[in-house]
Short mmCIF file of C-alpha atoms and ligand atoms in Angstrom, two decimals:
data_model
loop_
_atom_site.label_atom_id
_atom_site.label_comp_id
_atom_site.label_asym_id
_atom_site.label_seq_id
_atom_site.Cartn_x
_atom_site.Cartn_y
_atom_site.Cartn_z
CA MET L 1 8.38 35.00 16.46
CA LYS L 2 11.35 35.00 14.09
CA TYR L 3 11.77 31.80 12.03
CA VAL L 4 8.26 30.70 13.00
CA ASP L 5 5.62 33.28 12.04
CA GLU L 6 6.98 33.82 8.53
CA TYR L 7 6.62 30.06 7.92
CA ARG L 8 2.94 30.08 8.92
CA SER L 9 1.59 32.74 6.55
CA ALA L 10 -1.83 31.69 5.23
CA GLN L 11 -1.42 33.97 2.22
CA LEU L 12 1.88 32.39 1.20
CA GLY L 13 0.36 28.97 1.88
CA ARG L 14 -2.35 29.65 -0.70
CA VAL L 15 0.29 30.81 -3.21
CA LEU L 16 2.23 27.56 -2.70
CA ALA L 17 -0.98 25.52 -3.03
CA GLY L 18 -1.56 27.21 -6.40
CA GLU L 19 1.97 26.42 -7.53
CA ILE L 20 1.52 22.79 -6.47
CA LEU L 21 -1.65 22.58 -8.57
CA ALA L 22 0.24 23.96 -11.58
CA GLU L 23 2.86 21.18 -11.39
CA LEU L 24 0.39 18.30 -11.60
CA GLU L 25 0.00 16.07 -14.61
CA PRO L 26 -3.75 15.68 -15.37
CA GLY L 27 -5.14 12.29 -14.36
CA ARG L 28 -2.09 11.25 -12.35
CA HIS L 29 -2.38 10.30 -8.66
CA TYR L 30 0.63 11.24 -6.54
CA LYS L 31 1.61 9.52 -3.30
CA VAL L 32 4.16 11.34 -1.15
CA MET L 33 5.37 9.81 2.11
CA GLU L 34 6.43 11.93 5.06
CA VAL L 35 9.02 9.85 6.85
CA CYS L 36 9.08 11.74 10.13
CA GLY L 37 6.37 11.73 12.82
CA GLY L 38 6.99 15.45 13.39
CA HIS L 39 5.77 16.06 9.84
CA THR L 40 2.70 13.89 10.40
CA HIS L 41 1.83 15.98 13.43
CA SER L 42 2.31 19.29 11.55
CA ILE L 43 0.33 18.07 8.55
CA TYR L 44 -2.75 17.43 10.70
CA LYS L 45 -2.22 20.32 13.06
CA TYR L 46 -2.21 22.81 10.19
CA GLY L 47 -4.64 20.99 7.90
CA ILE L 48 -2.10 20.82 5.08
CA GLY L 49 -4.00 17.98 3.40
CA ASP L 50 -6.93 20.36 2.92
CA LEU L 51 -4.74 22.71 0.87
CA LEU L 52 -3.62 19.96 -1.50
CA PRO L 53 -5.43 18.84 -4.65
CA GLU L 54 -7.29 15.52 -4.25
CA ASN L 55 -4.81 13.65 -6.40
CA VAL L 56 -1.90 14.48 -4.08
CA GLU L 57 -2.04 11.93 -1.25
CA LEU L 58 0.16 12.16 1.82
CA VAL L 59 1.20 8.79 3.24
CA HIS L 60 2.56 8.48 6.78
CA GLY L 61 5.84 6.67 7.33
CA PRO L 62 7.69 4.93 10.17
CA GLY L 63 9.36 8.00 11.69
CA CYS L 64 7.63 8.22 15.07
CA PRO L 65 10.19 6.99 17.61
CA VAL L 66 7.63 5.85 20.19
CA CYS L 67 5.48 4.05 17.61
CA VAL L 68 8.23 1.69 16.50
CA ILE L 69 9.10 0.29 19.94
CA PRO L 70 7.86 -3.33 20.01
CA MET L 71 5.93 -4.80 22.91
CA GLY L 72 8.84 -7.00 23.95
CA ARG L 73 11.06 -3.96 24.58
CA VAL L 74 8.33 -2.41 26.73
CA ASP L 75 8.06 -5.66 28.69
CA ASP L 76 11.86 -5.64 29.13
CA GLY L 77 11.67 -2.08 30.47
CA ILE L 78 8.90 -3.02 32.90
CA ALA L 79 10.92 -6.04 34.10
CA VAL L 80 13.81 -3.69 34.98
CA ALA L 81 11.50 -1.07 36.53
CA LEU L 82 10.03 -3.69 38.89
CA LYS L 83 13.42 -4.68 40.30
CA ASP L 84 14.19 -3.68 43.90
CA GLY L 85 16.06 -0.41 44.28
CA VAL L 86 15.64 0.71 40.68
CA ILE L 87 14.56 4.20 39.67
CA PHE L 88 13.37 3.82 36.09
CA THR L 89 13.35 6.98 33.95
CA CYS L 90 11.89 7.61 30.50
CA PHE L 91 10.24 10.26 28.35
CA GLY L 92 6.56 10.94 29.07
CA ASP L 93 5.26 9.27 25.89
CA MET L 94 6.86 5.96 26.83
CA LEU L 95 4.85 5.73 30.04
CA ARG L 96 1.66 4.91 28.13
CA VAL L 97 3.04 2.57 25.47
CA PRO L 98 1.34 -0.82 25.91
CA GLY L 99 3.44 -3.87 26.72
CA SER L 100 1.95 -7.37 26.55
CA GLN L 101 0.26 -7.01 29.96
CA TYR L 102 0.40 -3.38 30.90
CA THR L 103 2.28 -0.07 30.59
CA LEU L 104 5.10 1.55 32.56
CA LEU L 105 2.44 3.82 34.05
CA ASP L 106 0.61 0.73 35.34
CA ALA L 107 3.91 -0.55 36.76
CA LYS L 108 4.28 2.79 38.55
CA ALA L 109 0.76 2.38 39.97
CA GLN L 110 1.85 -1.03 41.27
CA GLY L 111 4.72 0.55 43.18
CA ALA L 112 7.62 0.67 40.72
CA ASP L 113 9.61 3.91 40.96
CA VAL L 114 9.07 5.10 37.38
CA ARG L 115 9.81 8.76 36.71
CA MET L 116 9.27 10.93 33.64
CA VAL L 117 12.28 12.96 32.51
CA TYR L 118 12.72 15.59 29.81
CA SER L 119 16.28 14.64 28.94
CA PRO L 120 18.81 11.91 29.74
CA LEU L 121 20.72 14.52 31.76
CA ASP L 122 17.72 14.64 34.14
CA ALA L 123 18.14 10.89 34.63
CA LEU L 124 21.85 11.36 35.33
CA ARG L 125 21.04 14.06 37.91
CA ILE L 126 18.68 11.63 39.64
CA ALA L 127 21.51 9.09 39.72
CA ARG L 128 23.83 11.65 41.33
CA GLU L 129 21.16 12.49 43.93
CA ASN L 130 20.46 8.82 44.73
CA PRO L 131 23.83 7.07 44.98
CA ASP L 132 22.30 4.11 46.84
CA ARG L 133 19.78 3.39 44.02
CA GLU L 134 20.22 2.07 40.49
CA VAL L 135 18.96 4.67 37.99
CA VAL L 136 18.05 3.40 34.52
CA PHE L 137 17.27 5.55 31.48
CA PHE L 138 15.06 4.00 28.77
CA ALA L 139 16.53 5.69 25.69
CA ILE L 140 14.39 5.97 22.55
CA GLY L 141 14.54 7.95 19.35
CA PHE L 142 16.20 8.23 15.99
CA GLU L 143 19.54 9.94 15.28
CA THR L 144 17.93 13.17 16.52
CA THR L 145 17.99 12.19 20.18
CA ALA L 146 20.82 9.65 20.16
CA PRO L 147 23.55 12.34 20.57
CA SER L 148 22.02 13.56 23.85
CA THR L 149 22.06 9.99 25.21
CA ALA L 150 25.64 9.61 24.01
CA LEU L 151 26.77 12.84 25.67
CA THR L 152 25.04 11.84 28.91
CA LEU L 153 26.88 8.52 28.93
CA LYS L 154 30.18 10.28 28.28
CA ARG L 155 29.48 12.54 31.24
CA ALA L 156 28.51 9.56 33.44
CA LYS L 157 31.80 7.88 32.53
CA ALA L 158 33.82 11.06 33.13
CA GLU L 159 32.20 11.56 36.55
CA GLY L 160 32.45 7.87 37.45
CA ILE L 161 28.69 7.57 38.18
CA ALA L 162 28.40 3.81 38.63
CA ASN L 163 24.70 3.62 39.54
CA PHE L 164 23.54 4.89 36.13
CA SER L 165 22.71 2.73 33.12
CA CYS L 166 20.74 2.84 29.90
CA VAL L 167 18.36 0.54 27.99
CA CYS L 168 19.30 1.63 24.49
CA ASN L 169 16.43 1.58 21.97
CA HIS L 170 17.84 4.16 19.58
CA VAL L 171 17.02 3.38 15.97
CA THR L 172 18.24 4.61 12.61
CA ILE L 173 15.98 5.78 9.82
CA VAL L 174 17.73 4.61 6.65
CA PRO L 175 17.19 0.80 7.02
CA PRO L 176 13.38 0.98 7.47
CA LEU L 177 13.18 3.48 4.61
CA ARG L 178 15.07 1.05 2.42
CA ALA L 179 12.76 -1.77 3.58
CA LEU L 180 9.74 0.33 2.59
CA LEU L 181 11.20 1.05 -0.82
CA GLU L 182 11.69 -2.71 -1.32
CA SER L 183 8.06 -3.36 -0.40
CA PRO L 184 6.01 -4.47 -3.42
CA ASP L 185 2.66 -3.34 -1.94
CA LEU L 186 3.56 0.32 -1.69
CA ARG L 187 3.91 2.64 -4.68
CA LEU L 188 5.34 6.00 -3.68
CA ASP L 189 6.25 8.95 -5.90
CA GLY L 190 8.53 10.77 -3.48
CA PHE L 191 9.52 11.44 0.10
CA ILE L 192 9.42 14.35 2.51
CA GLY L 193 12.75 13.76 4.26
CA PRO L 194 13.22 13.82 8.04
CA GLY L 195 14.52 17.32 8.86
CA HIS L 196 15.31 16.60 12.50
CA VAL L 197 17.35 13.48 11.77
CA CYS L 198 19.19 15.34 9.01
CA THR L 199 20.36 18.05 11.41
CA VAL L 200 22.58 15.27 12.78
CA VAL L 201 23.32 12.97 9.82
CA GLY L 202 23.15 15.53 6.98
CA VAL L 203 21.62 14.85 3.58
CA ARG L 204 24.10 12.37 2.09
CA PRO L 205 22.69 9.21 3.77
CA PHE L 206 19.53 9.74 1.71
CA GLU L 207 21.23 9.76 -1.68
CA PHE L 208 20.32 6.08 -2.07
CA VAL L 209 16.64 7.04 -2.48
CA PRO L 210 17.08 8.65 -5.93
CA LEU L 211 20.16 6.61 -6.89
CA ASP L 212 18.89 3.11 -6.05
CA TYR L 213 15.13 3.56 -6.21
CA GLY L 214 14.57 6.47 -8.59
CA ARG L 215 12.46 8.52 -6.16
CA PRO L 216 12.94 12.19 -5.24
CA ILE L 217 13.37 13.16 -1.61
CA VAL L 218 13.27 16.67 -0.15
CA ILE L 219 14.60 17.24 3.37
CA SER L 220 11.95 19.40 4.99
CA GLY L 221 11.33 21.72 7.91
CA PHE L 222 8.28 21.38 10.10
CA GLU L 223 6.31 24.59 9.69
CA PRO L 224 3.36 24.51 7.27
CA LEU L 225 5.14 26.52 4.56
CA ASP L 226 8.18 24.25 4.86
CA ILE L 227 6.04 21.21 4.17
CA LEU L 228 4.10 22.83 1.32
CA GLN L 229 7.32 24.03 -0.29
CA SER L 230 8.83 20.54 0.06
CA ILE L 231 5.81 18.97 -1.64
CA LEU L 232 6.15 21.54 -4.42
CA MET L 233 9.86 20.71 -4.80
CA ILE L 234 9.07 16.97 -5.07
CA LEU L 235 6.33 17.55 -7.66
CA ARG L 236 8.59 19.91 -9.60
CA GLN L 237 11.32 17.24 -9.73
CA LEU L 238 8.74 14.79 -11.07
CA SER L 239 7.38 17.18 -13.70
CA GLU L 240 10.90 18.12 -14.85
CA GLY L 241 12.03 14.48 -14.95
CA ARG L 242 14.62 15.04 -12.22
CA CYS L 243 15.26 12.74 -9.28
CA GLU L 244 17.57 13.88 -6.50
CA VAL L 245 17.98 14.79 -2.84
CA GLU L 246 17.10 18.41 -2.21
CA ASN L 247 17.35 20.31 1.04
CA GLN L 248 14.44 22.64 1.76
CA TYR L 249 15.49 23.01 5.41
CA THR L 250 18.81 24.76 4.72
CA ARG L 251 18.30 27.15 7.65
CA VAL L 252 18.85 24.19 10.00
CA VAL L 253 20.28 21.21 8.07
CA PRO L 254 23.93 21.38 6.93
CA THR L 255 24.79 19.08 4.03
CA GLU L 256 27.32 17.18 6.15
CA GLY L 257 25.16 17.13 9.29
CA ASN L 258 26.58 17.74 12.75
CA VAL L 259 30.08 16.29 12.58
CA ARG L 260 30.72 16.58 16.33
CA ALA L 261 27.45 14.78 17.17
CA LEU L 262 28.32 12.00 14.71
CA GLU L 263 31.75 11.60 16.35
CA VAL L 264 30.20 11.31 19.81
CA MET L 265 27.68 8.74 18.55
CA ALA L 266 30.43 6.72 16.86
CA ASP L 267 32.32 6.60 20.17
CA VAL L 268 29.39 5.59 22.38
CA PHE L 269 27.27 3.40 20.09
CA GLU L 270 27.64 0.60 17.61
CA LEU L 271 25.09 -0.96 15.26
CA ARG L 272 23.03 -3.91 16.47
CA PRO L 273 23.06 -6.80 13.96
CA HIS L 274 19.25 -6.62 13.93
CA PHE L 275 16.40 -5.01 15.87
CA GLU L 276 12.68 -5.64 16.02
CA TRP L 277 10.42 -2.75 14.94
CA ARG L 278 6.79 -2.76 15.97
CA GLY L 279 4.73 -4.00 13.05
CA LEU L 280 7.73 -4.12 10.73
CA GLY L 281 9.58 -7.13 12.16
CA PHE L 282 13.35 -7.47 12.39
CA ILE L 283 15.42 -5.07 10.29
CA SER L 284 19.18 -5.57 9.95
CA GLN L 285 21.52 -2.92 11.34
CA SER L 286 18.64 -0.62 12.14
CA ALA L 287 19.36 0.19 15.78
CA LEU L 288 22.16 1.15 18.15
CA LYS L 289 23.59 -0.49 21.25
CA LEU L 290 26.32 0.71 23.58
CA SER L 291 29.83 0.19 22.29
CA GLU L 292 32.39 -1.93 24.10
CA ARG L 293 33.83 1.25 25.71
CA TYR L 294 30.46 2.01 27.38
CA ARG L 295 29.35 -1.56 28.11
CA GLU L 296 29.47 -0.91 31.87
CA PHE L 297 26.42 1.38 31.39
CA ASP L 298 24.38 -1.16 29.46
CA ALA L 299 21.26 -1.87 31.56
CA GLU L 300 20.43 -4.89 29.39
CA GLU L 301 23.59 -6.59 30.66
CA ARG L 302 23.50 -5.18 34.19
CA PHE L 303 19.96 -6.46 34.81
CA ALA L 304 20.04 -9.51 32.53
CA VAL L 305 17.07 -8.14 30.57
CA PRO L 306 14.97 -11.09 29.39
CA GLY L 307 14.79 -9.92 25.73
CA VAL L 308 11.24 -11.16 25.27
CA ARG L 309 9.51 -11.28 21.90
CA VAL L 310 5.79 -10.64 21.89
CA ALA L 311 3.48 -10.68 18.89
CA ASP L 312 1.35 -7.57 18.40
CA PRO L 313 -2.31 -7.95 19.42
CA LYS L 314 -4.43 -9.39 16.61
CA ALA L 315 -6.56 -6.25 16.37
CA CYS L 316 -3.55 -3.96 16.05
CA GLN L 317 -2.72 -2.68 12.57
CA CYS L 318 0.11 -0.35 13.56
CA GLY L 319 2.45 -2.15 11.16
CA GLU L 320 0.25 -1.29 8.18
CA VAL L 321 -0.09 2.30 9.41
CA LEU L 322 3.69 2.64 9.89
CA LYS L 323 4.27 1.31 6.37
CA GLY L 324 1.66 3.67 4.93
CA VAL L 325 -0.41 0.74 3.64
CA ILE L 326 -3.56 1.88 5.45
CA LYS L 327 -4.70 5.19 6.90
CA PRO L 328 -5.23 5.27 10.69
CA TRP L 329 -9.00 5.35 10.45
CA GLU L 330 -8.95 2.19 8.35
CA CYS L 331 -7.75 0.19 11.38
CA LYS L 332 -10.68 -1.79 12.74
CA VAL L 333 -10.22 -0.57 16.32
CA PHE L 334 -9.44 3.09 15.59
CA GLY L 335 -11.47 5.40 17.81
CA THR L 336 -13.39 2.52 19.39
CA ALA L 337 -11.25 0.00 21.29
CA CYS L 338 -8.13 2.10 20.58
CA THR L 339 -8.11 5.72 21.74
CA PRO L 340 -5.38 7.92 23.24
CA GLU L 341 -6.81 7.18 26.70
CA HIS L 342 -6.78 3.39 26.15
CA ALA L 343 -4.33 2.70 23.35
CA ILE L 344 -3.95 -0.77 21.88
CA GLY L 345 -1.18 0.26 19.53
CA THR L 346 1.69 2.71 19.79
CA CYS L 347 0.58 4.97 16.94
CA MET L 348 -2.22 6.18 19.21
CA VAL L 349 0.14 7.13 22.07
CA SER L 350 2.65 9.68 20.89
CA PRO L 351 1.49 13.01 19.41
CA GLU L 352 3.79 12.12 16.50
CA GLY L 353 1.90 8.88 15.88
CA ALA L 354 -0.39 9.00 12.84
CA CYS L 355 -3.40 7.58 14.74
CA ALA L 356 -3.06 10.10 17.58
CA ALA L 357 -2.62 12.92 15.06
CA TYR L 358 -5.82 11.91 13.25
CA TYR L 359 -7.71 11.41 16.50
CA ASN L 360 -6.54 14.48 18.41
CA LEU L 361 -6.54 17.01 15.60
CA GLY L 362 -10.02 16.48 14.29
CA ARG L 363 -9.47 14.26 11.29
CA PHE L 364 -11.37 11.42 12.95
CA ALA L 365 -14.44 13.56 13.59
CA ARG L 366 -14.30 15.05 10.10
CA ASP L 367 -13.91 11.71 8.37
CA ARG L 368 -16.83 10.30 10.35
CA GLU L 369 -18.97 13.30 9.46
CA ALA L 370 -18.21 12.81 5.78
CA VAL L 371 -19.43 9.18 5.77
S1 SF4 U 401 -5.90 2.52 15.84
FE1 SF4 U 401 -4.62 1.72 17.49
S2 SF4 U 401 -4.25 -0.43 16.97
FE2 SF4 U 401 -5.07 0.57 15.14
S3 SF4 U 401 -3.24 1.16 13.99
FE3 SF4 U 401 -3.80 2.92 15.28
S4 SF4 U 401 -2.64 2.67 17.17
FE4 SF4 U 401 -2.54 0.71 16.08
#
C-alpha cells in the first residue's frame, strides 16, 4: 500500500537503528518522550524499543485523548445520559472509561440510551432522525478531532437542528507539554512531536520547546520508519549541539497547519480558563468550550451538568504514567486489578493508552518473563 509499506521496511529499520547507534555519546542515557498516544501504540505494535540501544529510553507522554478525561467529566456525561429522552453518543473508547461509580457502558446496561458513533456527524444524523429526543455528543480529543466537532456544530446551526448538543471535552496539547517541561522530577532530552495534532496546528506552536526549554522536538509520522527516523533526527540535533523544531512528517504536516480548520475552530470554540486533566490536575487554558455564537448547543448549559470533581482512586497511578514518571508495569495494579477488561484507570482503556499498549501488545508478558 502506497505511503504505508515503504515506511515499514525491516531492512531500512535496521539501517536506521545502526545510524541511531552511531549518534550516541558513550555513557550517556537518553530519554525521549513521545507526546502522542498514536506513537505509543505504534512503538509497542512494531517493537521499536527492541531496535533501540539500551541507553535510549522512550518515555510516554500525555497525548492519549481518552486517558486524560478525569472521572468527574465521565460522571457528568453519565448524569446527562441518564436523563429522560436523551440519546447519548460518544466514541467507542469512552464507553469503558471508569467514572467514580461506573462507566457509560454500565449506564447503558441500566437502561440509558447510550450509542457508539464513529464521528460527530453520526450523532447529528441521529438527531435528525429523532426530532422528539435530545441527542448529546460527548466530544473528546486534541486539536486533531476538534475540527470535526466544530464543523458538525456549524452544520447543526445551519440546518437549525435544535435537539442536538455537545459536551465539549476537547483539549489542547501545548499547555500540558509546557507543564511537563516545568516539572522538576522529569529530565527529558527531546520530544517526538504529535504528527496528528500538527496536521491541524502546524509546527510553529512547538517552537517554545527549543526556545524556552532548550530541548529538540521532531514532528513525526506514525509508521515504524517515521518514528525511528524522528529519534535519529533528535539524537543528531543533540550530537551536533543544535536545538530546534524539525518536521519529519512533511508528507502530511504543512508548516502552517490547516488554516481552514483553524478558522473553523476559532469560530466555534474558545479557551476554557482552566480544565482538569486526569492525574495532572487543573491546567490553565488547556481545553476548549463552545464560543458564545454556539452556546445554544452547549449540553453543559442545556442540562445543567453538575461539574463534579472526583479524586482518582488511590491505587491509580495514571497521572505518573501520563507524565512519564513511571512505566505502566510499575503501577501497583497493572495487569492484576487493572486490565483492559476491568480498567481502574484510563490508560488501560484506549488502545492509545500506554498501559493498554503494554498489556495488549505483549510487553507485559515479556517483562514478566524477564523477571
Ligand atoms: S495500570 Fe491501570 S491504574 Fe495503573 S496506571 Fe495503568 S491504567 Fe492507571
